[in-house]
Short mmCIF file of C-alpha atoms (C1' of nucleotides) in Angstrom, two decimals:
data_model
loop_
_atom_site.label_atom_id
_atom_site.label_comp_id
_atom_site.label_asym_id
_atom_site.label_seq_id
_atom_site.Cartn_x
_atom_site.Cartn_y
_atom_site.Cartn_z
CA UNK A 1 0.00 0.00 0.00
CA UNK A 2 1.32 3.61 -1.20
CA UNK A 3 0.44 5.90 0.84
CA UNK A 4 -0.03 9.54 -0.84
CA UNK A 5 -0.62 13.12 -0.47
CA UNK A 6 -1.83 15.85 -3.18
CA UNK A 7 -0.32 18.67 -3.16
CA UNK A 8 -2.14 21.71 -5.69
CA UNK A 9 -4.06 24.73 -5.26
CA UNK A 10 -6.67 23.65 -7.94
CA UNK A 11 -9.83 21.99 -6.23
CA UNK A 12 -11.01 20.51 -9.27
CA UNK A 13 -7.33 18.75 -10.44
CA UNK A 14 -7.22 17.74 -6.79
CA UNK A 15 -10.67 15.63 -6.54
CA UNK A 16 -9.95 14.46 -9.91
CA UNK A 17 -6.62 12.78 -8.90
CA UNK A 18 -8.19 11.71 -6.08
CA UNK A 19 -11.07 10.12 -7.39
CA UNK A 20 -8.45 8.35 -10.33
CA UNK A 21 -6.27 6.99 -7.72
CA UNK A 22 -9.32 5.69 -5.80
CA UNK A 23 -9.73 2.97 -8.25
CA UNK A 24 -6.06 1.56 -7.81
CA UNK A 25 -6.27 -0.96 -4.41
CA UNK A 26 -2.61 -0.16 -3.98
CA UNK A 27 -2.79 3.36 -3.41
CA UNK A 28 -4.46 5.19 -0.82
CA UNK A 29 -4.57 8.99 -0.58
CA UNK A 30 -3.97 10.43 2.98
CA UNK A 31 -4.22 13.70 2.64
CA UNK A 32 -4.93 17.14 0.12
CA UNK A 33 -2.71 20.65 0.34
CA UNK A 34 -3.43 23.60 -1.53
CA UNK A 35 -0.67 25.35 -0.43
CA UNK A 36 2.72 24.97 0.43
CA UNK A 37 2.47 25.54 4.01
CA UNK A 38 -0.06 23.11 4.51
CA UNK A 39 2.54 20.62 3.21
CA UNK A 40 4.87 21.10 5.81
CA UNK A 41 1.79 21.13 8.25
CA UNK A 42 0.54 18.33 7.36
CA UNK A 43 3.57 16.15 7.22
CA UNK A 44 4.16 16.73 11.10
CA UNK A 45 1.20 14.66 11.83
CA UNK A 46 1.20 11.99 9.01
CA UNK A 47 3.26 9.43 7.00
CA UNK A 48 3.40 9.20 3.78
CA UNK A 49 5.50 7.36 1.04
CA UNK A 50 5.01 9.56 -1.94
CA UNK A 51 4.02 13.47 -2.68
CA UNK A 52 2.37 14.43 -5.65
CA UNK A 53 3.73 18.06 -6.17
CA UNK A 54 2.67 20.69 -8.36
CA UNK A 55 5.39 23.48 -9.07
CA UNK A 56 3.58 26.52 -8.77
CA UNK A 57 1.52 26.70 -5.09
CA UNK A 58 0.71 29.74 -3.03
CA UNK A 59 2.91 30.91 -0.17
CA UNK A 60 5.72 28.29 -0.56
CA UNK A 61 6.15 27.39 -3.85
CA UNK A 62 6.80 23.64 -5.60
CA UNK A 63 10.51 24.24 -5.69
CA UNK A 64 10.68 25.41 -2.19
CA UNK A 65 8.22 22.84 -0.18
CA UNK A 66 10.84 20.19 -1.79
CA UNK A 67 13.67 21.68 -0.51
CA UNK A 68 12.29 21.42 3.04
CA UNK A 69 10.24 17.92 2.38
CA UNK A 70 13.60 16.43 1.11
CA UNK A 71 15.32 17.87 4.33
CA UNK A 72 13.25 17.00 6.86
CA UNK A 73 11.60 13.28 5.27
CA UNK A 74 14.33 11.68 3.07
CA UNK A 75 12.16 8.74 2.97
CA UNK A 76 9.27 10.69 1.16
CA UNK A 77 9.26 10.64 -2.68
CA UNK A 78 8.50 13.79 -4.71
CA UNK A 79 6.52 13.75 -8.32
CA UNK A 80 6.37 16.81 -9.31
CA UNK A 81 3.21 17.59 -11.25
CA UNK A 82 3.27 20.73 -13.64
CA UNK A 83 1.52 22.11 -16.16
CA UNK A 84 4.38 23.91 -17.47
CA UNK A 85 7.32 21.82 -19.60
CA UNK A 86 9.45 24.82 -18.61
CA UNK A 87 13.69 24.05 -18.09
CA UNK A 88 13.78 26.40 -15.61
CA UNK A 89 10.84 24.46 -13.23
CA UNK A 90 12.27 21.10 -14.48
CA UNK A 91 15.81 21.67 -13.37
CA UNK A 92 15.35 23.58 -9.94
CA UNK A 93 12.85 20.85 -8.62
CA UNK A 94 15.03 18.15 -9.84
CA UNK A 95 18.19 19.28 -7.86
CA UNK A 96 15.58 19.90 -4.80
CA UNK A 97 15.52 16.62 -4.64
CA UNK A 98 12.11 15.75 -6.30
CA UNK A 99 12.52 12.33 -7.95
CA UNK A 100 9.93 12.81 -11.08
CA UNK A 101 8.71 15.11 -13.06
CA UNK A 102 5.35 14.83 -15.12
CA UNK A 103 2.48 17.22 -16.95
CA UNK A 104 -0.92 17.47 -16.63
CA UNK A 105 -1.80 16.56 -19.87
CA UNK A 106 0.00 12.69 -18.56
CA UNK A 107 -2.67 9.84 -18.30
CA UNK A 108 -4.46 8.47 -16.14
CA UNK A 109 -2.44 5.01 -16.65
CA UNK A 110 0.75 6.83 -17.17
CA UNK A 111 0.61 8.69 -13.47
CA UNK A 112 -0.12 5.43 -12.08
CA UNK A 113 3.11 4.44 -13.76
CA UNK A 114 4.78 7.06 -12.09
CA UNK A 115 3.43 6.81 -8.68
CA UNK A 116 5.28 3.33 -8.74
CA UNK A 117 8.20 4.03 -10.20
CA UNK A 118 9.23 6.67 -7.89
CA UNK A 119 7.82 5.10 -5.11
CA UNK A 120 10.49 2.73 -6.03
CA UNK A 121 12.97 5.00 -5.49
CA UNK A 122 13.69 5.76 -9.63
CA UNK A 123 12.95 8.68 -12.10
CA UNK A 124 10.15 9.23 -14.27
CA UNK A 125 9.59 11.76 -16.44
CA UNK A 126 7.32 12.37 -19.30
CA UNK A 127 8.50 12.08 -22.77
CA UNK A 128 8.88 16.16 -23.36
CA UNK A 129 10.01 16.54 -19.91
CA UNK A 130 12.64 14.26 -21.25
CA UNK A 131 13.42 16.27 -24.22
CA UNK A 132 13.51 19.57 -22.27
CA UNK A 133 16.35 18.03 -20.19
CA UNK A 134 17.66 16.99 -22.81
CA UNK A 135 17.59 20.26 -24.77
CA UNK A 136 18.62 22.37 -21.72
CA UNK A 137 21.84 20.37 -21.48
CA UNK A 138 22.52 20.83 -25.29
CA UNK A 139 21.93 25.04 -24.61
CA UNK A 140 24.07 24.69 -21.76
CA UNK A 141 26.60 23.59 -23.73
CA UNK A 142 26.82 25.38 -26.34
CA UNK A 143 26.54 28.54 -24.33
CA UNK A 144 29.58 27.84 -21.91
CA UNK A 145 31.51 26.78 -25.68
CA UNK A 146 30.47 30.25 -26.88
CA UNK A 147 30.80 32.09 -23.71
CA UNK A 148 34.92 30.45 -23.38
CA UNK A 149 35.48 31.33 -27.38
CA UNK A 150 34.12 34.88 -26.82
CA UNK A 151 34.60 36.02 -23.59
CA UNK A 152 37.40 33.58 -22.61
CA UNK A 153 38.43 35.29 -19.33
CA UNK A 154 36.34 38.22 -17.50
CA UNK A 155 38.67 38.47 -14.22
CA UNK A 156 37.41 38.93 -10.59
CA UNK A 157 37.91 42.69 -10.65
CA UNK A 158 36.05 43.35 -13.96
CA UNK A 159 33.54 41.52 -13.19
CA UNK A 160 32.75 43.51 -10.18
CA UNK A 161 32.72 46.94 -12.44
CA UNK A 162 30.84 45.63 -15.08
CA UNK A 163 27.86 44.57 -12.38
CA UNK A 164 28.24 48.42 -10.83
CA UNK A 165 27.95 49.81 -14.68
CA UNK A 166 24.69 47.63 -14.94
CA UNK A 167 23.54 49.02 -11.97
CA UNK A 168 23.93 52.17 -13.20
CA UNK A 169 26.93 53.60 -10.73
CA UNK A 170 29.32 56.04 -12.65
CA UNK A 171 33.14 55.63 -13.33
CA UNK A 172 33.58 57.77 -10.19
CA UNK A 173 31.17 56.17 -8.41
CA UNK A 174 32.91 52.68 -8.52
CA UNK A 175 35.97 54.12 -8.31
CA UNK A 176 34.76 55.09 -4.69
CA UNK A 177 32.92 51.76 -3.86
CA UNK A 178 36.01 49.95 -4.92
CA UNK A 179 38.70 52.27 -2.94
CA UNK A 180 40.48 52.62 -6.45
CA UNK A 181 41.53 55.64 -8.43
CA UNK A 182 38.96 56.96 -11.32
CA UNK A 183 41.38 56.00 -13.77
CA UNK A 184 41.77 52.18 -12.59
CA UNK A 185 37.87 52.04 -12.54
CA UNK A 186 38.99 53.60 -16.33
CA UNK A 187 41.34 50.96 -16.91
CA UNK A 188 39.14 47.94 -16.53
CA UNK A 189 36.29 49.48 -18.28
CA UNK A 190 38.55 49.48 -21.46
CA UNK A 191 40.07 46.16 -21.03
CA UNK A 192 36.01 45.27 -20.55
CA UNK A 193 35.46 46.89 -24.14
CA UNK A 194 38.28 44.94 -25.52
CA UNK A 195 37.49 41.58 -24.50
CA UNK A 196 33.73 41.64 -24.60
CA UNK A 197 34.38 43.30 -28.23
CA UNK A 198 31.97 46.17 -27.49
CA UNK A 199 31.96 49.62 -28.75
CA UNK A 200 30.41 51.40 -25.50
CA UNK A 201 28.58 51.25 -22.29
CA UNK A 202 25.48 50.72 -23.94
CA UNK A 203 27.39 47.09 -25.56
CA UNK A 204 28.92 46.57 -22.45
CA UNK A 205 25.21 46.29 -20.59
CA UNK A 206 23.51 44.01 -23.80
CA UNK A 207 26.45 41.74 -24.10
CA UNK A 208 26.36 40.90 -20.33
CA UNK A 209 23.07 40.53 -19.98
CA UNK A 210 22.50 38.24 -23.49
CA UNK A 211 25.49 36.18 -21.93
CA UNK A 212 24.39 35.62 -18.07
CA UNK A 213 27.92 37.01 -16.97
CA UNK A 214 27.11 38.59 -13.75
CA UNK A 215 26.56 34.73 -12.26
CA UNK B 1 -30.01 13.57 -18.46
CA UNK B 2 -27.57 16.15 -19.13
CA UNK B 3 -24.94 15.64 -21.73
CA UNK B 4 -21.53 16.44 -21.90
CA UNK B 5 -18.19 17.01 -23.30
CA UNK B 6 -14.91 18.66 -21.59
CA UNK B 7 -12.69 20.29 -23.84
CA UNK B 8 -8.82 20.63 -22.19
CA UNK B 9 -6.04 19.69 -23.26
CA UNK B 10 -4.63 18.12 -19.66
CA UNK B 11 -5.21 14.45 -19.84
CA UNK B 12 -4.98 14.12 -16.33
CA UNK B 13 -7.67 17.20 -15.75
CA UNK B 14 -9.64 15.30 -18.10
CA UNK B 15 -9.93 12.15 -16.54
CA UNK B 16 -10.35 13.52 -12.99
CA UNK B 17 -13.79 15.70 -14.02
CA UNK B 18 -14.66 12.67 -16.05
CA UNK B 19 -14.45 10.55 -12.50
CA UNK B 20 -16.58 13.34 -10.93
CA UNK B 21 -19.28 13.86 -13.34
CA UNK B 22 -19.51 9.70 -13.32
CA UNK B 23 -20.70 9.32 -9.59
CA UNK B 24 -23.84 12.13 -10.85
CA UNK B 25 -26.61 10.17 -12.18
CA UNK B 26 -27.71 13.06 -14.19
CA UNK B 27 -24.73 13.93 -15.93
CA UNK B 28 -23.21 12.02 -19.16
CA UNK B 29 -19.99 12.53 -20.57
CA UNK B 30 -20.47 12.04 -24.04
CA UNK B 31 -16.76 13.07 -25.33
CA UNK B 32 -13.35 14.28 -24.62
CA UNK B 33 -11.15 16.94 -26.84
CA UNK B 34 -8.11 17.96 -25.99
CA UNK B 35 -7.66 21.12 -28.45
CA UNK B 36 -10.26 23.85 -29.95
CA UNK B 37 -10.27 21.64 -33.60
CA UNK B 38 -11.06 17.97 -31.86
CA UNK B 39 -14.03 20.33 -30.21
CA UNK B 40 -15.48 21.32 -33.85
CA UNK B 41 -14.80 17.70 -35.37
CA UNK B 42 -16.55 16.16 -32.35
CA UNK B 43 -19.59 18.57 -32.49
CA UNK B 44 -20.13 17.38 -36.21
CA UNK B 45 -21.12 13.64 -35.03
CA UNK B 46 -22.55 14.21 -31.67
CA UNK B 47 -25.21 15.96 -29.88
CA UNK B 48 -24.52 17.79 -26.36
CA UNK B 49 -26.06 19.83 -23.55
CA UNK B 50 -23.39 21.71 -21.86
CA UNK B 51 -19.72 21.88 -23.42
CA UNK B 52 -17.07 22.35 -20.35
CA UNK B 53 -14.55 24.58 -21.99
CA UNK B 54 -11.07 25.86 -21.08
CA UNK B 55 -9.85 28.80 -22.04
CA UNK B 56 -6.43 27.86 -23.16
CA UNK B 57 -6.41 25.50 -25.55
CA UNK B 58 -4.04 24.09 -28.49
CA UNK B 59 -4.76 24.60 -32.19
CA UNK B 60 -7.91 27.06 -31.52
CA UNK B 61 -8.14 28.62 -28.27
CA UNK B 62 -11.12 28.63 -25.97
CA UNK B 63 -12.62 31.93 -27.53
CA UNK B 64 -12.33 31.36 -30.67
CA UNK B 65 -14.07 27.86 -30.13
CA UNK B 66 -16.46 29.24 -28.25
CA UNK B 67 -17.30 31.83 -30.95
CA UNK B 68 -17.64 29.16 -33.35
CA UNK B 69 -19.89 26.86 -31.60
CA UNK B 70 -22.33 29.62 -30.08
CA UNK B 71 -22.80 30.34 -34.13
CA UNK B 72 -23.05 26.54 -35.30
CA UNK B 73 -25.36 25.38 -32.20
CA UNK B 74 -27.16 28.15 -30.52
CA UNK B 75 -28.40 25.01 -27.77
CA UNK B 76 -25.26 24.43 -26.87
CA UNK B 77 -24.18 25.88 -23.31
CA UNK B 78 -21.00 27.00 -22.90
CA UNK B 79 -19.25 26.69 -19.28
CA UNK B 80 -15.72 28.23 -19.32
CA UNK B 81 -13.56 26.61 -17.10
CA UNK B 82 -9.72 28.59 -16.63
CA UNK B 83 -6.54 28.70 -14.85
CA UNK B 84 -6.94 32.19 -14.51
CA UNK B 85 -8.94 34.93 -13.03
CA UNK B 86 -8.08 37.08 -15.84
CA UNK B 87 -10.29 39.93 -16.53
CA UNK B 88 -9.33 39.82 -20.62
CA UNK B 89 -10.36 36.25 -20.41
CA UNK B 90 -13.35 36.28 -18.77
CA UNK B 91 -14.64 39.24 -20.43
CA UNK B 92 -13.68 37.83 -23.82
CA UNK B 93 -15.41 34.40 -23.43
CA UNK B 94 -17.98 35.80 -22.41
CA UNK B 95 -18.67 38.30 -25.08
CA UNK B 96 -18.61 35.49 -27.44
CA UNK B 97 -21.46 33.56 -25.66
CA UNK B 98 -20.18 31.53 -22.94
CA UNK B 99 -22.88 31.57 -20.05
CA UNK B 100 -20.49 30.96 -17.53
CA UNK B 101 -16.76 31.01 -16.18
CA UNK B 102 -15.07 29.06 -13.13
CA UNK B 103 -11.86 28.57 -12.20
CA UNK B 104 -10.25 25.02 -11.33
CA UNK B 105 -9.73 25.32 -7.97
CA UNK B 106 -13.51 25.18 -7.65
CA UNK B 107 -14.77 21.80 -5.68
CA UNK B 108 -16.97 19.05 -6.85
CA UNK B 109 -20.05 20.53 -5.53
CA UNK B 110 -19.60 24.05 -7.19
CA UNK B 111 -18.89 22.64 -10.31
CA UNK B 112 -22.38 20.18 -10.69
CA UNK B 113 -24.01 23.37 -9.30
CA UNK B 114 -22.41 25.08 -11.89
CA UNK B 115 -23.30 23.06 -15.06
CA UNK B 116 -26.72 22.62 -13.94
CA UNK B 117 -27.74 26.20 -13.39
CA UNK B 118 -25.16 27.26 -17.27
CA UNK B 119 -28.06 24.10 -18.61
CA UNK B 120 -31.12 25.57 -17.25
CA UNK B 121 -29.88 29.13 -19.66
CA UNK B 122 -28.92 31.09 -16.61
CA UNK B 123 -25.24 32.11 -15.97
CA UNK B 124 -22.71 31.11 -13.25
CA UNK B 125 -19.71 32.58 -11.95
CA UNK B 126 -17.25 31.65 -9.20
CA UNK B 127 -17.28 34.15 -6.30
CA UNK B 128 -12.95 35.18 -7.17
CA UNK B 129 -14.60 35.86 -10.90
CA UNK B 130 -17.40 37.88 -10.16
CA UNK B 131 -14.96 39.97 -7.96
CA UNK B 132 -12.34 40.12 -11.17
CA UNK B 133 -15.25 41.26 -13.13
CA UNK B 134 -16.70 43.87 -11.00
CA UNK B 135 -12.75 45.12 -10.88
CA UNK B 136 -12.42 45.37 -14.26
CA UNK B 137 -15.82 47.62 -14.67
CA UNK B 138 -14.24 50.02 -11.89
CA UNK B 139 -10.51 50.26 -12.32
CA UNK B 140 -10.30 49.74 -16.00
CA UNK B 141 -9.00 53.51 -16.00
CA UNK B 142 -7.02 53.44 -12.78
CA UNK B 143 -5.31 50.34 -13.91
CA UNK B 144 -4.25 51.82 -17.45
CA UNK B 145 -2.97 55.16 -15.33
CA UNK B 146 -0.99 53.03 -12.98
CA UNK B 147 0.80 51.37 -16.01
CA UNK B 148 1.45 54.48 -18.06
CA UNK B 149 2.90 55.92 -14.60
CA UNK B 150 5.51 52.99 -13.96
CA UNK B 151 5.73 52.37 -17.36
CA UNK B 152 5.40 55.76 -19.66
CA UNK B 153 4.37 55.35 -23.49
CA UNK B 154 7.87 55.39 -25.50
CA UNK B 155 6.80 57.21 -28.21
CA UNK B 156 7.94 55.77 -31.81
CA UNK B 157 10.85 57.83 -32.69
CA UNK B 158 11.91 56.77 -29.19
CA UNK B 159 11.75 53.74 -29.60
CA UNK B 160 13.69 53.32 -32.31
CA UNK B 161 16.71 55.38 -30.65
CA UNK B 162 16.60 52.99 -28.47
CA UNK B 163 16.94 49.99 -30.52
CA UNK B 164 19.91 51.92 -32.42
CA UNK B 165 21.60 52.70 -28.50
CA UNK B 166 21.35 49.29 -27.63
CA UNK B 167 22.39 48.20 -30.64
CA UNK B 168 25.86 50.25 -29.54
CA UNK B 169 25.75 53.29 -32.27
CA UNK B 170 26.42 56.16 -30.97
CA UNK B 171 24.64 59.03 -31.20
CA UNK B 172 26.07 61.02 -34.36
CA UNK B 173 25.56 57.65 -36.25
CA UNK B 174 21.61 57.29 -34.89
CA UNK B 175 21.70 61.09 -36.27
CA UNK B 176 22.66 59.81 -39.32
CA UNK B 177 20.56 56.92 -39.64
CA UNK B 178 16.98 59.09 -39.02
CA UNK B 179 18.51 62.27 -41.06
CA UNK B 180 17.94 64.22 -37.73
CA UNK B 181 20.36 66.46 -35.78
CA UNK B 182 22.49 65.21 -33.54
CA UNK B 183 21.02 67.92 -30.77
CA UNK B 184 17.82 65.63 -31.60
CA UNK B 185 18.42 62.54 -30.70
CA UNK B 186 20.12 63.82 -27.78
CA UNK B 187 17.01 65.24 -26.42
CA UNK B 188 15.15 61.77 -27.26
CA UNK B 189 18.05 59.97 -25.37
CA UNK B 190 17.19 62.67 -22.29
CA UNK B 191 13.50 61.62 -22.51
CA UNK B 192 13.95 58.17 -22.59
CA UNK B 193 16.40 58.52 -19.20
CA UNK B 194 13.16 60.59 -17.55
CA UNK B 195 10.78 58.25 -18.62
CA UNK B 196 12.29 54.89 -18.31
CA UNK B 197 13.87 56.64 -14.66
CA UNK B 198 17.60 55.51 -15.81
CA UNK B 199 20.56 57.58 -14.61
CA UNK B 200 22.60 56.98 -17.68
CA UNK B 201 23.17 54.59 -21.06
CA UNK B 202 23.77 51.58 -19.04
CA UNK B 203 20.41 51.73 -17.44
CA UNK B 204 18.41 52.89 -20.68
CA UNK B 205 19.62 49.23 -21.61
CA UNK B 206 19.45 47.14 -18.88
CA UNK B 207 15.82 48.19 -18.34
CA UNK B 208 14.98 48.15 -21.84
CA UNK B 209 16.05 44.06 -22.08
CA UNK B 210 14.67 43.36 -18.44
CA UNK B 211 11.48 44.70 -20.02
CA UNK B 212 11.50 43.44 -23.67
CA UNK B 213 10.44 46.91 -24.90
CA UNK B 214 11.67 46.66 -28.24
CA UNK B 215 8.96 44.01 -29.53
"C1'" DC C 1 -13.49 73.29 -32.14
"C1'" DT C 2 -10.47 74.85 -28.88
"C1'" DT C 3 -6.79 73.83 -25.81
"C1'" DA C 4 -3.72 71.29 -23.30
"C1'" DA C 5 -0.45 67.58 -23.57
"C1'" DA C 6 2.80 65.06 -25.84
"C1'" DA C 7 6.03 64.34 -29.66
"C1'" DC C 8 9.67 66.00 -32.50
"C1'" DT C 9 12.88 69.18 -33.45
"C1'" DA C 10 17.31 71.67 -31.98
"C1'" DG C 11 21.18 74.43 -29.50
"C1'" DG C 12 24.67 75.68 -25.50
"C1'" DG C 13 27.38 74.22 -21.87
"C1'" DG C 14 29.45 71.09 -18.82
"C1'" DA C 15 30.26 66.46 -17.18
"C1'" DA C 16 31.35 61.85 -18.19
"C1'" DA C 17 33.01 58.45 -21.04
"C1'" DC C 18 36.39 56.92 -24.25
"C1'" DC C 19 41.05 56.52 -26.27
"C1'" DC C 20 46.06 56.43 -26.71
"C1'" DC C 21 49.95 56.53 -24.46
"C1'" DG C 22 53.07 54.73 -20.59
"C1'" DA C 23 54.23 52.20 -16.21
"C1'" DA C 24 54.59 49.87 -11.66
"C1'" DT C 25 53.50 45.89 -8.57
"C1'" DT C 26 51.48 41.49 -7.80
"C1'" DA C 27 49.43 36.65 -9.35
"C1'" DT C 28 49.21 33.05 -12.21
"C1'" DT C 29 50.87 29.80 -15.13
"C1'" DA C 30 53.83 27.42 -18.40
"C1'" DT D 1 62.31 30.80 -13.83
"C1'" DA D 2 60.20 33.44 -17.26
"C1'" DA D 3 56.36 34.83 -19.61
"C1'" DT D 4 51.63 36.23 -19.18
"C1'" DA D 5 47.77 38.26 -17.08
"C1'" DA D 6 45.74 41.05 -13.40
"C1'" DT D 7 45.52 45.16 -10.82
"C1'" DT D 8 46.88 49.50 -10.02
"C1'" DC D 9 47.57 54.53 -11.55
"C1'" DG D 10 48.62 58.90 -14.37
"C1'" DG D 11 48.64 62.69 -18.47
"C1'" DG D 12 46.25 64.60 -22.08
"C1'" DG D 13 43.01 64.89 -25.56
"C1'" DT D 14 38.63 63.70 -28.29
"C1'" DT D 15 34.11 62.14 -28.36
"C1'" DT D 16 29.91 61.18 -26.36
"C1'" DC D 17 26.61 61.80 -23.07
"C1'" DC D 18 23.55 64.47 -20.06
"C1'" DC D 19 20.89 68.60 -18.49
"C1'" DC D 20 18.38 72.82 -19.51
"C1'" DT D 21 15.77 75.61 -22.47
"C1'" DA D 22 12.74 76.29 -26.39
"C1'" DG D 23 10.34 76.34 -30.73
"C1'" DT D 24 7.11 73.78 -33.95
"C1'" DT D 25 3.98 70.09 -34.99
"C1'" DT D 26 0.97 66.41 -33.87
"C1'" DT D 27 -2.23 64.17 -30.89
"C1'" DA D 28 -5.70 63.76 -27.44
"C1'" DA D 29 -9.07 65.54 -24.57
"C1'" DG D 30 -12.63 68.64 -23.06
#
DNA sequence: CTTAAAACTAGGGGAAACCCCGAATTATTA
DNA sequence: TAATAATTCGGGGTTTCCCCTAGTTTTAAG
């Protein structure tokens, strides 16, 4: 017997799962959340083996809850439920610690399937879930290859005045933050220009920000 | 004997209305479509009561299916059934016929009540909607002056200044490119800093990506 | 239709950014 | 160890940017 919560702010989704999984003898569902808090409240007074999670709940959201779920019940095993086949969602919930990862638009023998197989201590994902991962690790790669051909080396130092010159603080201005002279600030704004192969400030700011370099 | 069909294109929302509806003697479902065309093909070989239709839907959207069908089969009743307590949504569906809009976290009660009262002709809203529409009668000005006060109208010739800064020409070769004076575009570059509320060129562009104003 | 608001145009003056040069000390790496 | 890169600074000059004012035209609102 698999014992189960539901965790979604939609009412409707909720009874529907419900009233699917009712029909399996092998699973029983123990309780319903539709938020994130009531999660964590409810898992201080019962057990569970596996949480149906959707990504996007009130007050603590998906990726959050399974931070502290994974934390506090290592035994408990997350699906994540989403409507959304978004990398982002995918990735963060995985490295929570949330063991699948399906849509809404899944079956009703396909969740089933999934229920088991990460109650079992295994991944499941969807098909495009599958392909976004996939995908995202392609991107990934191909961005750090561009990123090291282009930009091969943005040191410590000029990495801290290019954020300040996103953020809008003058030459002098970071020249002050930093306790350097004006003309040092000067100096790694140029070598900036050089190796980013921009023209101005106004380069400086889109190149950065197209290419994630402030992480 | 009412009868039914739920257009979504979330298998697993599917299935768990179809459980629901199942346990009320009254209701049939006759059919299931999971995007706006399936709803039209399915319509051709079958006769219904009440159509359960969400608003965001592949192929053809909920609107423009509901437009469709309110023309094709003036019997049919149209229950929207959404995500989202959008005002565009709502109003739209409902300008093109649909007799009534709840979201999905509505329970199993609400929604019976719901399709019974959209079959007997008369309309149905859930309480958050009625609120969202009643807000959108009211505030429909105050909203718009709220935007254009965080978010000022960049006028045309702006905007494409803008594009050309970001885009890292300076400002004699913008001059150039519009045949205007160089004074010129240095007074649109000043109104842009007011209105966008950026101290200097690296701001203008920063905000101007974070914000995807050049679409 | 009248009037106010916004858009588009432009100039003067000063501040900031940009560029080219050189140069010293410290880290890193080959 | 020796070469390379990073970090630090300065002089001096050109270009660009930014602020203020201000006229004309277009648009929106009363």
């Amino acid at each position: 017997m698999i014992r189960l919560a539901i965790a979604d702010d939609h009412t409707m989704f909720v009874d529907g799962i419900e009233s699917i999984l009712q029909e399996e003898s092998d699973l029983q569902v123990m309780g319903r959340c539709f938020d994130g808090q009531e999660v964590i409240d409810f898992l201080k007074d019962h057990t569970i083996d596996v949480l149906l999670l959707d990504v996007n709940l009130p007050k603590l959201n998906g990726i959050e809850v399974c931070e502290k779920v994974v934390a506090t019940y290592p035994n408990i095993k997350i699906l994540a439920i989403s409507m959304f086949n978004e990398e982002s969602y995918v990735t963060e919930i995985l490295n929570k610690g949330a063991l699948g990862y399906i849509l809404k638009n899944t079956g009703r023998k396909e969740l089933v399937k999934a229920i088991h197989t990460v109650h079992g201590g295994q991944s499941y994902f969807s098909k495009e879930v599958t392909q976004t991962i996939m995908k995202g690790l392609m991107k990934q790669r191909l961005h750090q290859e561009q990123k090291a051909k282009f930009f091969p080396k943005i040191s410590k130092r000029e990495k801290q005045v290019l954020r300040l010159i996103i953020e809008e603080h003058t030459t002098q201005e970071i020249a002050d933050k930093l306790f350097i002279s004006l003309k040092t600030v000067e100096s790694h704004r140029s070598s900036l220009l050089g190796k980013m192969n921009a023209r101005n400030t106004a380069g400086l700011v889109r190149i950065a920000l197209e290419n994630n370099m402030l992480d």
